[in-house]
mmCIF file of C-alpha atoms in Angstrom:
data_model
loop_
_atom_site.group_PDB
_atom_site.id
_atom_site.type_symbol
_atom_site.label_atom_id
_atom_site.label_comp_id
_atom_site.label_asym_id
_atom_site.label_seq_id
_atom_site.Cartn_x
_atom_site.Cartn_y
_atom_site.Cartn_z
ATOM 1 C CA MET A 272 1.780 -32.851 1.810
ATOM 2 C CA MET A 273 -0.216 -34.885 -0.640
ATOM 3 C CA ASN A 274 1.322 -37.609 -2.739
ATOM 4 C CA ASN A 275 1.781 -37.393 -6.493
ATOM 5 C CA THR A 276 -1.032 -39.856 -7.213
ATOM 6 C CA GLU A 277 -3.707 -37.708 -5.562
ATOM 7 C CA ALA A 278 -5.711 -35.631 -8.065
ATOM 8 C CA LEU A 279 -5.496 -31.848 -8.046
ATOM 9 C CA ARG A 280 -8.752 -30.221 -7.073
ATOM 10 C CA LEU A 281 -9.949 -26.800 -6.016
ATOM 11 C CA ARG A 282 -10.178 -26.786 -2.235
ATOM 12 C CA PRO A 283 -9.519 -24.408 0.642
ATOM 13 C CA PRO A 284 -5.812 -24.103 1.463
ATOM 14 C CA ARG A 285 -4.746 -24.962 5.024
ATOM 15 C CA HIS A 286 -2.403 -22.194 6.206
ATOM 16 C CA ARG A 287 -3.243 -18.649 7.289
ATOM 17 C CA VAL A 288 -1.006 -15.702 6.586
ATOM 18 C CA SER A 289 0.794 -13.998 9.486
ATOM 19 C CA GLY A 290 -1.408 -12.257 12.060
ATOM 20 C CA ARG A 291 0.725 -9.135 11.487
ATOM 21 C CA ALA A 292 -0.891 -8.914 8.031
ATOM 22 C CA VAL A 293 -3.970 -7.437 9.755
ATOM 23 C CA TRP A 294 -1.878 -4.462 10.923
ATOM 24 C CA TRP A 295 -0.228 -4.184 7.490
ATOM 25 C CA TRP A 296 -3.612 -4.079 5.709
ATOM 26 C CA THR A 297 -4.954 -1.617 8.312
ATOM 27 C CA THR A 298 -1.969 0.709 7.815
ATOM 28 C CA ARG A 299 -2.272 0.486 4.020
ATOM 29 C CA SER A 300 -5.936 1.418 4.323
ATOM 30 C CA LEU A 301 -5.154 4.401 6.565
ATOM 31 C CA VAL A 302 -2.547 5.636 4.069
ATOM 32 C CA VAL A 303 -5.365 5.954 1.521
ATOM 33 C CA VAL A 304 -8.282 6.891 3.800
ATOM 34 C CA LEU A 305 -6.690 9.693 5.851
ATOM 35 C CA PRO A 306 -5.631 11.920 2.910
ATOM 36 C CA THR A 307 -9.005 11.251 1.252
ATOM 37 C CA ILE A 308 -10.808 12.534 4.365
ATOM 38 C CA ALA A 309 -8.339 15.388 4.909
ATOM 39 C CA THR A 310 -8.840 16.902 1.452
ATOM 40 C CA PRO A 311 -12.452 18.094 1.881
ATOM 41 C CA ALA A 312 -11.870 18.773 5.607
ATOM 42 C CA VAL A 313 -8.965 21.124 4.903
ATOM 43 C CA SER A 314 -10.899 22.698 2.017
ATOM 44 C CA MET A 315 -13.518 23.908 4.528
ATOM 45 C CA ILE A 316 -10.877 26.237 5.997
ATOM 46 C CA PHE A 317 -10.531 28.103 2.692
ATOM 47 C CA VAL A 318 -14.199 28.216 1.699
ATOM 48 C CA ASP A 319 -16.220 31.138 3.079
ATOM 49 C CA VAL A 320 -19.538 30.312 1.403
ATOM 50 C CA GLN A 321 -21.837 28.611 3.906
ATOM 51 C CA PRO A 322 -23.638 26.169 1.523
ATOM 52 C CA ALA A 323 -20.285 24.989 0.154
ATOM 53 C CA ARG A 324 -18.936 24.468 3.661
ATOM 54 C CA MET A 325 -22.003 22.387 4.523
ATOM 55 C CA TRP A 326 -21.455 20.165 1.464
ATOM 56 C CA LEU A 327 -17.773 19.773 2.317
ATOM 57 C CA LEU A 328 -18.775 18.772 5.851
ATOM 58 C CA ILE A 329 -21.216 16.179 4.494
ATOM 59 C CA VAL A 330 -18.561 14.810 2.110
ATOM 60 C CA THR A 331 -15.968 14.701 4.913
ATOM 61 C CA GLY A 332 -18.355 12.882 7.251
ATOM 62 C CA THR A 333 -19.391 10.379 4.580
ATOM 63 C CA LEU A 334 -15.792 9.660 3.599
ATOM 64 C CA ALA A 335 -14.805 9.319 7.262
ATOM 65 C CA LEU A 336 -17.618 6.847 7.934
ATOM 66 C CA LEU A 337 -16.860 4.750 4.844
ATOM 67 C CA GLY A 338 -13.112 4.942 5.479
ATOM 68 C CA LEU A 339 -13.544 3.834 9.088
ATOM 69 C CA LEU A 340 -15.748 0.945 7.997
ATOM 70 C CA VAL A 341 -13.235 -0.238 5.377
ATOM 71 C CA THR A 342 -10.256 0.224 7.715
ATOM 72 C CA VAL A 343 -11.889 -1.799 10.500
ATOM 73 C CA VAL A 344 -13.663 -4.520 8.487
ATOM 74 C CA MET A 345 -11.357 -5.180 5.511
ATOM 75 C CA PRO A 346 -8.204 -6.339 7.360
ATOM 76 C CA GLN A 347 -10.148 -8.735 9.608
ATOM 77 C CA TRP A 348 -12.133 -10.115 6.700
ATOM 78 C CA ARG A 349 -9.028 -10.587 4.536
ATOM 79 C CA TYR A 350 -7.283 -12.404 7.380
ATOM 80 C CA ARG A 351 -10.168 -14.877 7.575
ATOM 81 C CA VAL A 352 -10.098 -15.475 3.805
ATOM 82 C CA HIS A 353 -6.379 -15.367 2.892
ATOM 83 C CA ARG A 354 -4.911 -18.839 3.006
ATOM 84 C CA TRP A 355 -2.148 -20.716 1.247
ATOM 85 C CA GLU A 356 -0.678 -24.186 0.940
ATOM 86 C CA ILE A 357 2.193 -25.784 -0.937
ATOM 87 C CA THR A 358 2.100 -29.521 -1.674
ATOM 88 C CA ASP A 359 4.352 -31.771 -3.737
ATOM 89 C CA THR A 360 2.079 -31.239 -6.716
ATOM 90 C CA ALA A 361 0.504 -27.770 -6.471
ATOM 91 C CA VAL A 362 0.248 -24.302 -4.966
ATOM 92 C CA TYR A 363 -3.150 -23.501 -3.426
ATOM 93 C CA THR A 364 -4.285 -19.969 -2.547
ATOM 94 C CA SER A 365 -7.405 -18.230 -1.367
ATOM 95 C CA SER A 366 -7.529 -14.418 -1.327
ATOM 96 C CA GLY A 367 -9.724 -11.350 -1.549
ATOM 97 C CA TRP A 368 -12.340 -9.746 0.613
ATOM 98 C CA ILE A 369 -15.058 -8.433 -1.695
ATOM 99 C CA TRP A 370 -14.112 -10.559 -4.702
ATOM 100 C CA GLN A 371 -12.724 -13.811 -3.369
ATOM 101 C CA GLU A 372 -10.569 -16.116 -5.436
ATOM 102 C CA TRP A 373 -9.338 -19.680 -4.983
ATOM 103 C CA ARG A 374 -6.509 -20.821 -7.229
ATOM 104 C CA VAL A 375 -4.586 -24.026 -7.796
ATOM 105 C CA ALA A 376 -1.367 -24.050 -9.804
ATOM 106 C CA PRO A 377 0.211 -27.419 -10.588
ATOM 107 C CA MET A 378 3.981 -27.496 -9.955
ATOM 108 C CA SER A 379 4.488 -28.462 -13.590
ATOM 109 C CA ARG A 380 3.081 -25.036 -14.584
ATOM 110 C CA VAL A 381 5.281 -22.915 -12.265
ATOM 111 C CA GLN A 382 7.734 -20.763 -14.207
ATOM 112 C CA THR A 383 9.208 -18.375 -11.614
ATOM 113 C CA VAL A 384 9.062 -17.767 -7.876
ATOM 114 C CA ASP A 385 9.708 -14.257 -6.523
ATOM 115 C CA THR A 386 9.585 -12.603 -3.121
ATOM 116 C CA ALA A 387 8.918 -8.917 -2.491
ATOM 117 C CA ARG A 388 8.906 -6.622 0.547
ATOM 118 C CA GLY A 389 7.584 -3.096 0.374
ATOM 119 C CA PRO A 390 8.371 -0.498 3.049
ATOM 120 C CA LEU A 391 5.242 -1.270 5.080
ATOM 121 C CA GLN A 392 5.822 -5.006 4.776
ATOM 122 C CA ARG A 393 9.360 -4.552 6.107
ATOM 123 C CA LEU A 394 7.964 -2.500 8.988
ATOM 124 C CA PHE A 395 5.726 -5.424 9.968
ATOM 125 C CA GLY A 396 8.280 -8.186 9.168
ATOM 126 C CA LEU A 397 6.246 -9.482 6.228
ATOM 127 C CA SER A 398 6.879 -10.524 2.621
ATOM 128 C CA SER A 399 4.928 -11.632 -0.428
ATOM 129 C CA VAL A 400 5.673 -14.637 -2.613
ATOM 130 C CA THR A 401 4.639 -14.439 -6.258
ATOM 131 C CA VAL A 402 4.356 -17.634 -8.280
ATOM 132 C CA THR A 403 4.293 -17.001 -12.015
ATOM 133 C CA THR A 404 2.678 -19.779 -13.996
ATOM 134 C CA ALA A 405 1.814 -20.535 -17.580
ATOM 135 C CA SER A 406 -1.753 -19.409 -16.831
ATOM 136 C CA ALA A 407 -3.664 -16.661 -18.588
ATOM 137 C CA ALA A 408 -5.134 -15.782 -15.173
ATOM 138 C CA GLY A 409 -1.763 -14.345 -14.166
ATOM 139 C CA PRO A 410 0.539 -14.997 -11.249
ATOM 140 C CA ILE A 411 -0.492 -16.302 -7.852
ATOM 141 C CA GLU A 412 0.494 -14.074 -4.940
ATOM 142 C CA ILE A 413 0.721 -15.090 -1.309
ATOM 143 C CA SER A 414 0.800 -11.800 0.601
ATOM 144 C CA GLY A 415 1.219 -11.240 4.309
ATOM 145 C CA LEU A 416 3.651 -14.051 5.085
ATOM 146 C CA ASP A 417 6.195 -13.739 7.858
ATOM 147 C CA HIS A 418 9.476 -12.850 6.129
ATOM 148 C CA THR A 419 11.226 -16.037 7.285
ATOM 149 C CA MET A 420 8.254 -18.147 6.220
ATOM 150 C CA ALA A 421 8.191 -16.438 2.804
ATOM 151 C CA THR A 422 11.845 -17.346 2.280
ATOM 152 C CA GLU A 423 11.134 -20.965 3.242
ATOM 153 C CA VAL A 424 8.106 -21.074 0.913
ATOM 154 C CA ALA A 425 10.156 -19.673 -1.987
ATOM 155 C CA ASP A 426 12.889 -22.246 -1.340
ATOM 156 C CA GLN A 427 10.342 -25.092 -1.125
ATOM 157 C CA LEU A 428 8.648 -23.977 -4.337
ATOM 158 C CA THR A 429 11.957 -23.718 -6.153
ATOM 159 C CA GLU A 430 12.962 -27.227 -5.055
ATOM 160 C CA SER A 431 9.544 -28.705 -5.918
ATOM 161 C CA THR A 432 9.501 -27.006 -9.300
ATOM 162 C CA GLU A 433 12.962 -28.293 -10.150
ATOM 163 C CA ALA A 434 11.956 -31.823 -9.133
ATOM 164 C CA THR A 435 8.745 -31.737 -11.202
ATOM 165 C CA SER A 436 8.905 -32.914 -14.771
ATOM 166 C CA GLY A 437 7.298 -30.757 -17.451
ATOM 167 C CA ASP A 438 8.136 -27.596 -19.305
ATOM 168 C CA ALA A 439 5.838 -25.139 -17.440
ATOM 169 C CA THR A 440 4.003 -24.126 -20.588
#
């Protein structure tokens, strides 16, 4: 925790998300990649024209290679980048894998704190915390937190926000 007299500055947050987030991101990727690969692969069954079958095979192979690359690389990369930290004065996040983003939201700007758990997140025991601020950049989301940790973070943010003077505008 930093004290209230320390200036806010953009810096890397300290905490990593849960290690189970890697499996969550991998599963989410497979949910998109597998049907994308299956579509041209299954189409080859119904196409009798040899040149068309060859093109469908090329498309299937290309999609499979790209899908495998994304499914293997993206979750590991995101895990290395995704970080978060809550202090007495601000919320710090770092996220992304191709486009990376660091954000700092002063407690005085926090308007709402929400938690969410989709079906895959529940499967992996994870949650997301969304911090809505008075920023035009939109809300800050901390995804891939252990469910218990997400609840603690939401509670801490709510308490800190209530204790911070200002009108969050």
